[in-house]
Amino acid sequence: MGSSSNQQTTYIVIGLAAIVSAAALWYITSKKDDATAKAKSKSKSKSLPTKDIDGMGGKSVDSGMTPTKSNVAARTSNASTSASTATAATTSTAAASSSKSKSSEADDDKALHRRIEEIDRAGKALFKEKKFMEAAETFTEALDLIEQKRPSTKSSSTSDNDSTKSSSSLTRQIITLTNNRSAMYEKASFPDLALSDCDAVLTLDPAHTKARTRRLRILESQNRHTEALVEVCALQLRYMNDNRDKLRIGLPPTGNPPVPQNKIEELVTLIQPEEMKRAQDAMAARDAEERALPSTYTITQLLKSFSGYNKWMGEAAKGGTVGKFTSQMEDLFDSIPRKNLTAFADNMATKATLLFHRGRRYAFEKDFVKAVQDFDEAFALVEDKKGSGDENHEEVKEEIVKAMEKDDYARLLEWAGMCKHLRYELKGALECYERCSELEPENTELLVKRAGVKMDGTQHAEAETLFAEALMLNPTASDALLHRANLRMLQQKVAESESDLETCIRLFPNNLLARLRLATVYMAKEDMDGAKRMLDTAEEYDPESSEVHCYRGELHFAHGEFGNAKEEFEKAMKCDADNPTPYVNAALAVVNTPPTNGSMMPDFPEAVKLLEKAIEVDPMMHAAYVQLGQMKLSMATDLSKAKDVVELYDKGLEYCRTPEELKDICSMRILTIAQIDAAHALKMETLNMQ
């Protein structure tokens, strides 16, 4: 579930339509224990079987040598009237000539097929002797013979029907011979020649399993993982398409999967680094200050998790209105020369202070975009950003700081750090927090915020040290206990996380966030009764909490009570329409609800609307992109609509904050592109298996 408490995503199997992703391609989502696949995956080369010579090593998928039937000799009939002897003789001669011509061509076809069979047998004999290149040359001889004789099969004297039969037979022979030659090239370690022949086979028969499997194997050996993934997807798509009727009614596919179950995951893992680097480079190219902020709901929940929340909210409420601070700034001098150091510094300090207070008021009103703008501008003033190239830059900075009230300057640094952290500018955020800590070394909240930056940077050991330092200074620091519990859940230290949360609740019984987090811990331990008790108590403290209803919905979901789960998620939406989590969870409840009224599929359109609403509410709701992409791809009626899903993932990548989020969406994007390319290769018009 897309729970805000543990920020973990549960990926669901969205029925038969899930062909569109690794989860949908049977191999990632399948829970079947494939002992054969595991054995193959442990082999030294990790390659696919090479026993794919047509007509050898088992029954071939190709028809092999299928001689064309002889043309039926034309018959002449006696004249029914007393026509002239000359006319009758002419007619009889023409008919006999035509019959002789057709019979001759049929004999030629038979001779050609016999000769090809002889050459083919010779090639296979060489293969058995492991004379691979000699075998390849033999298959080439047969192919050249077909090419030389092919024009004669198109003689105008041959009927269209007979010509078509002959051409079809020769095409099948070309496919068989070319595939066999490709196998010889691969055995002889000429992969490029083998690939060329695979391409030739697939041009004539896009669904040719042996050629596609060999192509996959060779591409893997050349570390061409992206192309190899396309071949895997093509094999999978054909397999699923061949079994679509069974899948529609919930029956398992016939036969074994064409490739090991772990092949997709293996290839995606190999492709991911380059794809993630591309996405990270694109993110780095954007100015940090231009990065989007999290949703209003997300920011509010984060701010509430710190112990100083009520204090600064009270100060902001009493400090004055936005209009008051704006009016005071308008009364300041527009420009004072830098050479008048004291006056210049005082003016900058006053303006920075007013911007800070107005920004805090905006934060109080939950207008975080304007709040961040004011905090950024105030921080730029105290840093003398515009004068960074001047000789007296450091002196000016020092004078501006001196001119500010110490607490205002410290709080500005703290808020500047928070703004940078919200935009995931971790280095800048940490610098601001550390400078503030130098001014207030016993401020435990600053230590907790620094630990939060370390957590987002996956520096868990350093985060642990900062939490320990905070709790040493103040053993009752609720925010330190709360955030350390989150860290320990990430580290899968469930018992230690539970201990921190129980301590927090014992010290502060009305701490709603701690109770919600503890409910999550109980759910992780599958203690549903304990989770329910904790949610019941949490609801007593805040009956209108969106989070409480969301967690209750997750409990119902875990019990398979999807209707009840959806009702709770809808209550969560009503309590706070800006909370994106219940929209995602409600969508999952919809697609897991058994169809009614004779329908074979869940209500995907409703689920799509809910997921789109989640992204509208919070463009950073990463779980919504993952689920929405899968559903839209499964519903795409043509490949152009399938390509829209790639654009959706590109949008999601712009809002990724953590390496885990980036990895998830990159994986889905990689798979989507591979499946679209595979569908093109198979000449399919859609990925929809409905």
XYZ file of C-alpha atoms in Angstrom:
690
model
C 0.000 0.000 0.000
C 1.112 3.553 -0.558
C 1.305 4.333 3.123
C 2.849 7.614 4.151
C 4.094 5.989 7.319
C 6.625 3.663 5.868
C 6.788 5.026 2.328
C 6.715 1.529 0.910
C 4.875 0.537 -2.238
C 2.936 -2.668 -2.626
C 2.762 -3.690 -6.244
C -0.345 -5.590 -7.152
C -1.051 -8.033 -9.917
C -3.661 -6.240 -11.985
C -5.230 -9.286 -13.503
C -4.659 -10.481 -17.013
C -3.974 -6.987 -18.212
C -0.732 -6.900 -16.274
C 1.204 -8.072 -19.353
C 2.635 -4.583 -19.549
C 5.334 -4.837 -16.933
C 7.688 -7.231 -15.277
C 4.909 -7.890 -12.843
C 2.546 -8.299 -15.771
C 4.739 -10.586 -17.788
C 4.176 -13.546 -15.451
C 7.817 -13.880 -14.617
C 8.196 -11.281 -11.882
C 4.725 -11.655 -10.366
C 4.442 -15.431 -10.667
C 4.820 -17.202 -7.341
C 5.340 -20.569 -8.998
C 8.482 -22.310 -7.816
C 10.362 -22.992 -11.051
C 13.098 -25.418 -10.081
C 14.262 -25.699 -13.663
C 14.673 -21.936 -14.003
C 16.656 -21.802 -10.767
C 18.945 -24.556 -11.932
C 19.598 -22.749 -15.191
C 20.202 -19.447 -13.490
C 22.975 -21.075 -11.459
C 24.768 -22.433 -14.506
C 28.220 -21.125 -15.237
C 27.291 -19.201 -18.372
C 23.746 -18.323 -17.367
C 22.870 -18.668 -21.044
C 19.810 -20.152 -22.663
C 19.787 -23.653 -24.199
C 21.521 -23.914 -27.570
C 19.796 -27.055 -28.804
C 17.879 -25.232 -31.516
C 18.947 -26.618 -34.881
C 15.838 -27.214 -36.952
C 15.309 -30.916 -37.478
C 17.892 -31.847 -34.816
C 17.895 -32.275 -31.054
C 14.164 -32.739 -30.791
C 11.089 -31.742 -32.722
C 11.471 -28.480 -34.576
C 8.972 -25.690 -34.584
C 9.629 -25.364 -38.313
C 8.056 -27.638 -40.894
C 11.428 -28.694 -42.284
C 11.487 -29.991 -45.849
C 7.996 -30.083 -47.300
C 8.122 -31.002 -51.006
C 5.630 -29.265 -53.213
C 2.951 -31.522 -54.600
C 3.044 -32.240 -58.346
C 0.780 -30.203 -60.539
C -2.199 -32.084 -61.744
C -1.886 -32.744 -65.471
C -4.421 -30.902 -67.545
C -6.978 -32.991 -69.262
C -8.379 -32.407 -72.672
C -11.857 -33.345 -73.676
C -13.194 -34.540 -76.954
C -14.959 -32.015 -79.049
C -18.711 -32.227 -78.604
C -19.437 -31.006 -82.103
C -18.163 -31.756 -85.544
C -15.619 -28.920 -85.619
C -12.975 -28.902 -88.347
C -10.086 -31.348 -88.048
C -7.515 -28.543 -88.158
C -9.130 -26.652 -85.286
C -9.393 -29.767 -83.158
C -5.780 -30.679 -83.824
C -4.591 -27.182 -82.880
C -6.541 -27.247 -79.625
C -5.241 -30.677 -78.752
C -1.647 -29.686 -79.457
C -1.889 -26.559 -77.256
C -3.362 -28.498 -74.359
C -0.705 -31.162 -74.604
C 2.012 -28.508 -74.682
C 0.609 -26.788 -71.577
C 0.364 -30.076 -69.732
C 3.922 -30.971 -70.645
C 5.175 -27.553 -69.452
C 3.466 -27.834 -66.097
C 4.646 -31.382 -65.635
C 8.189 -30.296 -66.391
C 8.022 -27.455 -63.853
C 6.628 -29.832 -61.236
C 9.478 -32.195 -61.902
C 11.912 -29.297 -61.544
C 10.370 -28.378 -58.190
C 10.640 -31.956 -56.989
C 14.236 -32.123 -58.102
C 14.992 -28.833 -56.325
C 13.456 -30.020 -53.067
C 15.262 -33.351 -53.289
C 18.570 -31.588 -53.828
C 17.905 -29.206 -50.899
C 17.073 -32.174 -48.679
C 20.333 -33.840 -49.626
C 22.334 -30.698 -48.863
C 20.443 -30.181 -45.609
C 21.202 -33.741 -44.481
C 24.851 -33.208 -45.320
C 24.909 -30.016 -43.256
C 23.353 -31.751 -40.273
C 25.871 -34.553 -40.527
C 28.678 -31.996 -40.407
C 27.011 -30.429 -37.386
C 27.069 -33.771 -35.571
C 30.778 -33.983 -36.357
C 31.159 -30.479 -34.847
C 32.356 -29.112 -38.181
C 30.307 -25.994 -37.746
C 31.710 -23.742 -40.460
C 31.594 -26.573 -43.018
C 27.974 -27.111 -42.007
C 27.275 -23.392 -42.403
C 28.787 -23.469 -45.903
C 26.565 -26.427 -46.762
C 23.434 -24.572 -45.642
C 24.626 -21.596 -47.666
C 24.865 -23.838 -50.724
C 21.223 -24.827 -50.278
C 20.161 -21.210 -49.846
C 22.075 -20.172 -52.965
C 20.387 -22.956 -54.913
C 16.975 -21.721 -53.834
C 17.907 -18.180 -54.822
C 19.060 -19.360 -58.257
C 15.999 -21.494 -58.920
C 13.423 -19.202 -57.373
C 12.739 -17.123 -60.539
C 11.706 -20.285 -62.431
C 8.966 -20.894 -59.889
C 7.340 -17.631 -60.936
C 6.907 -18.646 -64.577
C 3.834 -17.187 -66.162
C 2.821 -20.655 -67.323
C 2.329 -21.750 -63.715
C -1.054 -21.164 -62.118
C -1.257 -18.562 -59.346
C -2.300 -21.222 -56.843
C 0.578 -23.553 -57.662
C 3.039 -20.650 -57.667
C 1.882 -19.554 -54.226
C 2.254 -23.073 -52.838
C 5.734 -23.367 -54.266
C 6.782 -19.945 -52.964
C 5.419 -20.715 -49.492
C 7.274 -24.009 -49.390
C 10.522 -22.359 -50.436
C 10.057 -19.617 -47.835
C 9.709 -22.229 -45.111
C 12.871 -23.901 -46.379
C 14.716 -20.563 -46.402
C 13.669 -19.955 -42.788
C 14.801 -23.436 -41.736
C 18.139 -23.284 -43.560
C 18.912 -19.744 -42.413
C 18.090 -20.614 -38.819
C 20.325 -23.698 -38.996
C 23.149 -21.679 -40.513
C 22.741 -19.110 -37.752
C 23.160 -21.894 -35.202
C 26.353 -23.018 -36.924
C 27.755 -19.484 -36.896
C 27.033 -19.224 -33.197
C 28.705 -22.571 -32.506
C 31.709 -21.482 -34.575
C 31.974 -18.230 -32.544
C 30.893 -15.869 -35.303
C 28.154 -14.028 -33.360
C 27.705 -11.165 -35.807
C 27.034 -13.577 -38.675
C 24.661 -15.504 -36.429
C 22.807 -12.312 -35.529
C 22.515 -11.361 -39.185
C 20.879 -14.688 -39.960
C 18.584 -14.350 -36.925
C 17.453 -10.991 -38.289
C 16.797 -12.569 -41.684
C 14.678 -15.326 -40.113
C 12.712 -12.887 -37.969
C 12.021 -10.698 -40.980
C 10.241 -13.642 -42.585
C 8.779 -15.023 -39.347
C 8.703 -12.527 -36.431
C 7.397 -15.230 -34.065
C 10.257 -17.669 -34.731
C 11.148 -18.752 -31.203
C 14.476 -20.394 -31.917
C 15.901 -17.429 -33.820
C 14.699 -14.998 -31.191
C 16.098 -17.114 -28.362
C 19.460 -17.327 -30.100
C 19.430 -13.589 -30.713
C 18.774 -13.025 -27.007
C 21.626 -15.312 -26.053
C 24.132 -13.613 -28.365
C 23.080 -10.105 -27.359
C 23.567 -11.034 -23.722
C 27.045 -12.382 -24.454
C 27.883 -9.034 -26.080
C 26.514 -7.081 -23.099
C 23.843 -5.516 -25.287
C 21.371 -5.768 -22.456
C 18.755 -3.309 -23.706
C 18.350 -5.198 -26.982
C 18.382 -8.495 -25.118
C 15.506 -7.301 -22.921
C 13.457 -6.570 -26.038
C 13.959 -10.172 -27.138
C 12.878 -11.466 -23.725
C 9.758 -9.327 -23.892
C 9.029 -10.544 -27.427
C 9.262 -14.159 -26.286
C 7.058 -13.373 -23.310
C 4.489 -11.476 -25.345
C 4.168 -14.312 -27.816
C 3.842 -16.824 -24.978
C 1.142 -14.755 -23.273
C -0.619 -14.067 -26.562
C -0.681 -17.788 -27.364
C -2.317 -18.374 -23.961
C -4.578 -15.347 -23.899
C -7.822 -17.349 -23.947
C -6.773 -19.344 -20.898
C -5.535 -16.277 -19.087
C -8.831 -14.488 -19.636
C -10.682 -17.137 -17.665
C -8.027 -17.438 -14.993
C -6.375 -20.662 -16.130
C -2.591 -21.082 -16.055
C -0.712 -20.894 -19.372
C 0.099 -24.064 -21.277
C 3.689 -25.241 -21.277
C 6.761 -23.858 -19.593
C 7.743 -20.201 -19.903
C 10.173 -19.546 -22.779
C 12.873 -18.039 -20.558
C 13.824 -18.325 -16.869
C 11.697 -16.332 -14.483
C 14.545 -14.158 -13.288
C 15.677 -13.084 -16.753
C 13.761 -9.800 -16.799
C 14.964 -8.787 -13.349
C 18.518 -9.714 -14.285
C 18.524 -7.620 -17.460
C 16.714 -4.660 -15.902
C 19.268 -4.634 -13.092
C 22.060 -4.458 -15.673
C 20.356 -1.646 -17.613
C 19.349 0.397 -14.555
C 22.678 2.139 -13.797
C 22.853 3.856 -17.165
C 19.160 4.757 -17.109
C 19.412 6.131 -13.565
C 22.487 8.160 -14.481
C 20.564 9.671 -17.378
C 17.734 10.650 -15.056
C 20.123 11.973 -12.392
C 22.003 14.057 -14.953
C 18.718 15.561 -16.098
C 17.831 16.398 -12.491
C 21.264 17.920 -11.865
C 20.876 20.123 -14.935
C 17.916 21.857 -13.311
C 18.671 24.634 -10.853
C 18.032 23.484 -7.289
C 15.804 26.482 -6.613
C 13.617 25.507 -9.581
C 12.870 22.033 -8.238
C 9.292 21.450 -7.237
C 8.285 21.270 -3.595
C 6.442 18.334 -2.078
C 2.702 18.709 -1.624
C 1.228 20.942 1.044
C 0.087 17.851 2.921
C 3.529 16.255 2.872
C 5.281 19.396 4.083
C 2.731 19.887 6.847
C 3.161 16.318 8.083
C 6.938 16.722 8.097
C 6.825 19.982 10.055
C 4.423 18.466 12.583
C 6.880 15.654 13.260
C 9.313 18.081 14.958
C 8.903 19.084 18.574
C 9.186 22.819 17.875
C 6.143 22.900 15.564
C 3.657 24.387 18.024
C 6.138 26.997 19.235
C 6.919 28.554 15.857
C 3.289 28.292 14.768
C 2.267 30.311 17.828
C 4.991 32.896 17.173
C 3.937 33.205 13.531
C 0.302 33.668 14.500
C 1.157 36.473 16.933
C 3.929 38.062 14.901
C 1.805 39.876 12.370
C 0.129 39.481 9.004
C 1.692 39.172 5.566
C 0.422 42.666 4.774
C 2.155 44.125 7.806
C 5.573 42.771 6.837
C 5.092 43.713 3.199
C 4.266 47.292 4.145
C 7.330 47.541 6.375
C 9.582 46.313 3.563
C 8.179 48.929 1.208
C 9.303 51.614 3.630
C 12.947 50.512 3.422
C 15.495 52.268 1.236
C 15.779 50.661 -2.169
C 19.522 51.011 -2.401
C 22.317 52.002 -0.075
C 25.919 52.068 -1.359
C 28.086 49.161 -0.190
C 30.861 51.595 0.686
C 28.636 52.821 3.519
C 29.157 49.459 5.197
C 27.208 49.953 8.426
C 24.140 51.483 6.771
C 24.196 48.908 3.961
C 24.473 45.992 6.407
C 21.685 47.359 8.614
C 19.389 47.766 5.619
C 20.097 44.238 4.365
C 19.650 42.772 7.870
C 16.321 44.563 8.324
C 15.014 43.393 4.958
C 16.198 39.827 5.605
C 14.474 39.840 8.995
C 11.180 41.059 7.506
C 11.369 38.458 4.747
C 12.018 35.767 7.334
C 8.997 36.765 9.423
C 6.759 37.071 6.371
C 7.958 33.669 5.144
C 7.126 32.129 8.497
C 3.668 33.679 8.311
C 3.204 32.173 4.848
C 4.220 28.799 6.318
C 1.651 29.287 9.084
C -0.960 29.804 6.351
C 0.389 26.738 4.481
C 1.365 28.787 1.461
C 4.684 27.014 1.262
C 5.649 28.172 -2.222
C 5.672 31.830 -1.120
C 7.208 30.907 2.212
C 10.146 29.230 0.523
C 10.592 32.192 -1.825
C 10.854 34.557 1.147
C 13.232 32.299 3.074
C 15.446 31.895 0.001
C 15.546 35.637 -0.622
C 16.316 36.398 3.025
C 19.112 33.824 3.055
C 20.574 35.291 -0.147
C 20.658 38.716 1.515
C 22.519 37.569 4.636
C 24.926 35.633 2.403
C 25.488 38.786 0.318
C 24.919 36.691 -2.784
C 24.883 39.662 -5.138
C 28.205 40.891 -3.804
C 29.953 37.517 -3.838
C 32.539 38.841 -6.316
C 33.419 41.990 -4.368
C 36.596 42.320 -2.320
C 34.744 43.153 0.879
C 32.228 40.305 0.469
C 33.187 38.451 3.668
C 33.284 41.674 5.669
C 29.803 42.630 4.445
C 28.416 39.181 5.343
C 29.826 39.487 8.829
C 28.297 42.940 9.333
C 24.862 41.790 8.113
C 24.863 38.896 10.577
C 25.910 41.215 13.406
C 23.063 43.544 12.543
C 20.460 40.774 12.896
C 18.994 39.495 16.113
C 20.777 36.270 17.015
C 17.585 34.219 17.246
C 16.263 35.575 13.931
C 19.522 34.657 12.203
C 19.512 31.155 13.726
C 15.906 30.542 12.756
C 16.583 31.830 9.241
C 19.422 29.331 8.879
C 17.108 26.596 10.131
C 14.341 27.478 7.689
C 16.826 27.870 4.838
C 18.024 24.351 5.626
C 14.449 23.086 5.594
C 13.780 24.729 2.211
C 16.841 23.098 0.698
C 15.912 19.759 2.224
C 12.397 19.983 0.771
C 13.958 20.433 -2.685
C 16.302 17.545 -1.920
C 19.365 19.777 -2.012
C 20.943 17.698 0.723
C 24.408 19.232 0.814
C 23.071 22.779 1.149
C 20.512 21.709 3.741
C 23.164 20.065 5.888
C 25.419 23.125 5.720
C 22.618 25.390 6.949
C 21.665 23.050 9.785
C 25.294 22.634 10.878
C 25.877 26.399 10.931
C 22.763 26.747 13.054
C 23.985 23.965 15.359
C 27.201 25.908 15.916
C 25.079 28.758 17.264
C 22.851 26.427 19.289
C 24.829 23.267 20.087
C 22.228 21.952 22.543
C 19.285 22.303 20.151
C 18.161 18.677 19.751
C 15.698 19.497 16.954
C 18.603 20.631 14.770
C 20.364 17.337 15.413
C 17.210 15.466 14.380
C 16.925 17.510 11.176
C 20.575 16.848 10.369
C 19.925 13.153 10.941
C 16.986 13.370 8.536
C 19.265 14.726 5.809
C 21.699 11.887 6.472
C 18.845 9.369 6.201
C 17.797 10.754 2.827
C 21.410 10.506 1.747
C 21.423 6.818 2.871
C 24.094 7.619 5.478
C 22.304 5.619 8.137
C 25.216 5.147 10.514
C 25.805 8.898 10.727
C 22.079 9.474 11.222
C 22.108 6.969 14.092
C 24.954 8.877 15.745
C 23.076 12.178 15.514
C 19.918 10.656 17.001
C 21.951 9.226 19.878
C 23.520 12.639 20.494
C 20.098 14.301 20.563
C 18.716 11.769 23.036
C 21.774 12.117 25.209
C 21.078 15.846 25.446
C 17.366 15.269 25.975
C 16.115 11.704 26.607
C 12.519 12.935 26.196
C 13.035 14.404 22.706
C 9.938 13.019 21.015
C 11.068 13.926 17.494
C 14.368 12.083 17.987
C 12.508 8.955 19.108
C 9.967 9.237 16.299
C 12.470 9.748 13.472
C 14.901 7.175 14.821
C 12.024 4.681 14.794
C 11.617 5.422 11.070
C 15.319 4.834 10.524
C 15.159 1.525 12.343
C 12.216 0.411 10.224
C 14.298 1.187 7.134
C 17.055 -0.919 8.647
C 14.482 -3.665 9.342
C 15.120 -3.384 13.064
C 11.458 -3.798 13.904
C 11.871 -4.526 17.624
C 14.066 -1.460 18.177
C 11.650 0.721 16.210
C 8.787 -0.569 18.360
C 10.752 0.249 21.524
C 11.378 3.868 20.442
C 7.720 4.410 19.598
C 6.481 2.885 22.845
C 8.853 5.173 24.754
C 7.581 8.180 22.818
C 3.949 7.282 23.555
C 4.685 6.663 27.233
C 6.196 10.162 27.450
C 3.605 11.822 25.204
C 0.347 9.772 25.096
C -1.295 12.221 22.706
C 1.462 11.955 20.071
C -0.687 10.922 17.101
C 2.206 10.321 14.710
C 3.884 7.921 17.148
C 0.674 5.914 17.494
C 0.241 5.735 13.731
C 3.856 4.632 13.270
C 3.411 1.979 15.959
C 0.308 0.712 14.155
C 2.544 0.309 11.106
C 5.028 -1.693 13.144
C 2.251 -3.974 14.358
C 1.086 -4.497 10.778
C 4.648 -5.351 9.757
C 4.614 -7.972 12.521
C 1.185 -9.147 11.294
C -0.274 -8.215 14.682
C -3.513 -6.850 13.254
C -5.260 -6.765 16.630
C -2.459 -4.638 18.083
C -2.628 -2.314 15.075
C -6.388 -1.937 15.490
C -6.064 -1.119 19.198
C -3.482 1.549 18.424
C -5.664 3.096 15.714
C -8.684 3.105 18.015
C -6.698 5.102 20.572
C -5.352 7.429 17.884
C -8.887 8.125 16.669
C -9.919 9.110 20.183
C -7.273 11.859 20.091
C -8.149 12.990 16.552
C -11.448 11.646 15.111
C -10.993 13.660 11.899
C -7.501 12.410 11.123
C -7.098 11.461 7.461
C -4.171 9.245 8.422
C -6.207 7.226 10.932
C -8.815 6.358 8.296
C -6.079 5.586 5.797
C -4.442 3.139 8.197
C -7.800 1.554 8.995
C -8.280 1.032 5.276
C -4.932 -0.715 5.108
C -6.021 -3.080 7.872
C -9.158 -4.017 5.920
C -7.059 -4.393 2.791
C -4.718 -6.801 4.561
C -7.744 -8.958 5.468
C -9.005 -8.944 1.877
C -11.952 -6.723 2.812
C -11.581 -4.458 -0.203
C -15.010 -2.853 -0.015
C -14.498 -1.813 3.605
C -10.979 -0.676 2.779
C -12.266 1.590 0.019
C -14.840 3.120 2.374
C -12.105 4.037 4.861
C -9.923 5.499 2.119
C -12.861 7.629 0.966
C -13.311 8.885 4.543
C -9.605 9.769 4.572
C -10.097 11.805 1.381
C -12.984 13.713 2.943
C -10.972 14.477 6.074
C -8.107 15.901 4.005
C -8.438 16.123 0.231
C -4.729 17.008 -0.022
C -3.579 13.636 1.315
C -2.481 11.650 -1.779
C -2.124 8.283 -0.039
C -5.827 7.307 0.185
C -6.296 7.934 -3.556
C -3.537 5.448 -4.377
C -4.777 2.918 -1.831
C -8.376 3.257 -3.012
C -7.205 2.532 -6.563
C -5.529 -0.653 -5.334
C -8.713 -1.638 -3.515
C -10.706 -1.120 -6.728
C -8.490 -3.330 -8.880
C -8.414 -6.047 -6.221
C -12.207 -6.083 -5.837
C -13.699 -9.112 -7.677
C -15.638 -8.019 -10.792
C -19.431 -8.036 -10.622
C -22.311 -8.063 -13.106
C -20.608 -10.604 -15.308
C -17.579 -8.423 -15.946
C -14.260 -10.195 -16.463
C -12.077 -7.271 -15.433
C -11.880 -4.872 -12.447
C -12.982 -1.273 -12.819
C -9.712 0.009 -14.241
C -11.150 3.377 -15.398
C -12.126 4.242 -11.804
C -8.699 3.189 -10.550
C -7.028 5.346 -13.189
C -9.047 8.394 -12.112
C -8.015 7.877 -8.498
C -4.346 7.581 -9.396
C -4.493 10.656 -11.609
C -6.068 12.536 -8.697
C -3.226 11.390 -6.423
C -0.677 12.868 -8.842
C -2.714 16.065 -9.145
C -2.714 16.401 -5.342
C 0.949 15.485 -5.002
C 3.107 15.341 -8.160
C 5.753 13.575 -6.062
C 3.504 10.621 -5.221
C 5.852 8.092 -6.741
C 3.621 5.055 -6.063
C 0.872 6.635 -8.178
C 3.154 6.844 -11.226
C 4.154 3.181 -10.921
C 0.579 1.913 -10.594
C -0.905 4.327 -13.137
C 1.690 3.404 -15.734
C 0.898 -0.298 -15.407
C -2.836 0.262 -15.688
C -2.661 2.675 -18.614
C -0.355 0.366 -20.504
C -2.708 -2.555 -19.963
C -5.616 -0.467 -21.271
C -3.776 0.986 -24.276
C -5.666 0.091 -27.455
C -2.670 0.791 -29.675
C 1.061 1.283 -29.322
C 0.865 5.066 -29.675
C -1.150 5.151 -26.446
C 1.375 2.780 -24.903
C 4.077 5.340 -25.659
C 2.146 7.862 -23.550
C 3.074 5.728 -20.548
C 6.756 6.414 -21.217
C 5.969 10.139 -21.012
C 4.159 9.524 -17.719
C 7.263 7.847 -16.297
C 9.425 10.695 -17.584
C 7.241 13.091 -15.617
C 7.542 10.872 -12.554
C 11.328 10.876 -12.857
C 11.351 14.667 -12.622
C 9.811 14.420 -9.150
C 11.847 11.521 -7.743
C 13.580 12.332 -4.455
C 15.239 9.131 -3.312
C 17.379 6.527 -5.100
C 14.671 3.948 -4.393
C 12.005 6.035 -6.124
C 14.315 6.670 -9.053
C 15.076 2.972 -9.329
C 11.398 1.983 -9.313
C 10.312 4.344 -12.066
C 13.440 3.745 -14.137
C 12.701 0.019 -13.995
C 9.131 0.526 -15.169
C 10.272 2.867 -17.948
C 12.897 0.371 -19.135
C 10.323 -2.420 -19.251
C 7.699 -0.321 -20.983
C 10.033 0.728 -23.790
C 11.254 -2.864 -24.193
C 7.691 -4.166 -24.445
C 6.674 -1.555 -26.989
C 9.743 -2.388 -29.085
C 8.977 -6.095 -28.710
C 5.397 -5.562 -29.862
C 6.682 -3.704 -32.924
C 9.067 -6.574 -33.641
C 6.169 -9.056 -33.457
C 4.009 -6.760 -35.609
C 1.479 -6.519 -32.788
C -0.777 -3.495 -32.684
C -1.393 -3.480 -28.938
C -0.145 -4.884 -25.652
C -3.731 -5.273 -24.472
C -4.520 -8.941 -23.803
C -8.223 -8.399 -23.199
